């Protein structure tokens, strides 16, 4: 089993179909893509790279990303895509940890040379073109459990860990997209607006399975205006987007009277999507959304909240469902357990456990961390949540985000959901601050909508009207922006640090 078979099959069945686009312009057919990747594989093999060797990709979203990804797999290598927004020192750390032999880069992302590599190739230089002069290599056979992708966790705390994703993990992930997220037709397109080193790039696999179109926006990132224009030109367009990106798209749509025409499916996940935000997104852009919950350790596959569930407004439990992350995706089992691994009854909060063919083979050269994360085949996600009687999972907070005030557990997410329905509030993050009397007290960092002033007293009254007194924030910090990591996740550790710093 080699993921590169997907490229060979598409190129054989439909060689002339346009495959890769730079903006709205086609730059490679499936035949071109296969030819270039197979030649690149030839160059890598000629240089002595052996199956299982690691190759780093440290470049901005780029049409050649896909060529390199598939070329490396064709040669039996392991890809190590590194988030282009990382500091070169952080990328160097990953290069060392992965013991990578080669790296493919762009100069904007990697201005200087890294240590320890045999070669570093800028894909925008003639050196890259020279590699494509090699003779095409035959595809290297791989076993289903061989590693295909070393996925470095985003590391909101501590050093990132290399998640070993196998060919089987990613093949299963790709097939699951068709069942649990959305069927894909050959004329459909995926646009890579979010980093290709993460979920957005992983979704290249189902789109390769369908022989669909792969669109890299000219900006290489999230420019709402560009994306809406692309949707009209290159659609039906699907994309993966973190909730913060969805918000930017919806803001743009609302401001410009757009309806989301040309967008097929926006898959959101990676961080909490608040009920108020998804309701607004559906109102402004229509039924174009599907939610997934997963993590690097079971990429894109945990639960899904389908388009149909989101649209079923007549269901008596609709309000709870849209605040949930949906039901287990087809190839996995999902349960909620106490710290001893015992199943908890419906409604009780415990750790979310996932088992199935998408669960990683382990952390790269880190057996202790692997043994802690995967026990008897069950992945301990570190996420806290509760299942309802119908199998819908609602995430609470990661255990470290839970606030304990005066002995009561307070889930920040619940307070955030309520605050987001207050007028004039754009974003919120709730954390605990150390307190001599209560242990911790609830503090809300709030971002006002443009041109609005927020009053702590009004927010307090809003909370009092909806949730228990003890859960409401004791303090409000009004800020212009929330600190976020490179994937748009709010850095609660940083907020807590600010509170301790005074
Ligand atoms: P990563 O491994 O960087 O993709 O981060 C995975 C983490 O993001 C999960 O463990 C969750 O804490 C969070 N996450 C992923 N999907 C969702 C979602 N749909 N809703 C809320 N949090 C999510």
Coordinates of N, CA and C in Angstrom, one line a residue, residues 27-28 73 82 99 165 179 207 220 238 281 290 438 448 466 487:
X27 N -2.0 24.4 -13.8 CA -0.6 24.4 -14.0 C -0.1 22.9 -14.2
X28 N -1.0 21.9 -13.9 CA -0.6 20.6 -14.2 C -1.8 19.7 -14.3
X73 N 6.5 10.1 -1.5 CA 5.8 8.8 -1.2 C 6.1 7.8 -2.3
X82 N 6.3 20.9 7.6 CA 6.5 21.8 8.8 C 5.7 23.1 8.5
X99 N 15.5 13.7 12.1 CA 16.7 13.2 11.4 C 16.5 13.2 9.9
X165 N 2.1 8.8 11.1 CA 0.9 8.5 10.4 C 1.3 7.5 9.3
X179 N -17.6 9.2 3.2 CA -18.8 8.7 4.0 C -19.3 9.7 5.0
X207 N -9.2 14.1 -2.1 CA -9.4 14.8 -3.4 C -8.6 14.2 -4.5
X220 N -1.5 32.2 -1.3 CA -1.0 31.1 -0.5 C -1.6 31.0 0.9
X238 N -14.3 23.4 -2.1 CA -14.4 23.0 -0.7 C -13.1 23.4 0.0
X281 N -23.0 31.6 10.6 CA -22.3 31.2 9.3 C -23.4 30.5 8.4
X290 N -19.7 21.5 7.4 CA -19.6 20.2 8.1 C -18.5 20.3 9.1
X438 N -10.5 31.6 46.5 CA -11.3 30.6 45.8 C -10.5 29.5 45.1
X448 N -14.0 43.4 21.7 CA -15.2 44.0 21.2 C -15.3 44.0 19.7
X466 N -28.2 33.9 32.4 CA -28.2 32.7 31.7 C -27.5 31.5 32.4
X487 N -1.9 28.1 14.1 CA -3.1 27.5 13.4 C -4.4 28.2 13.9

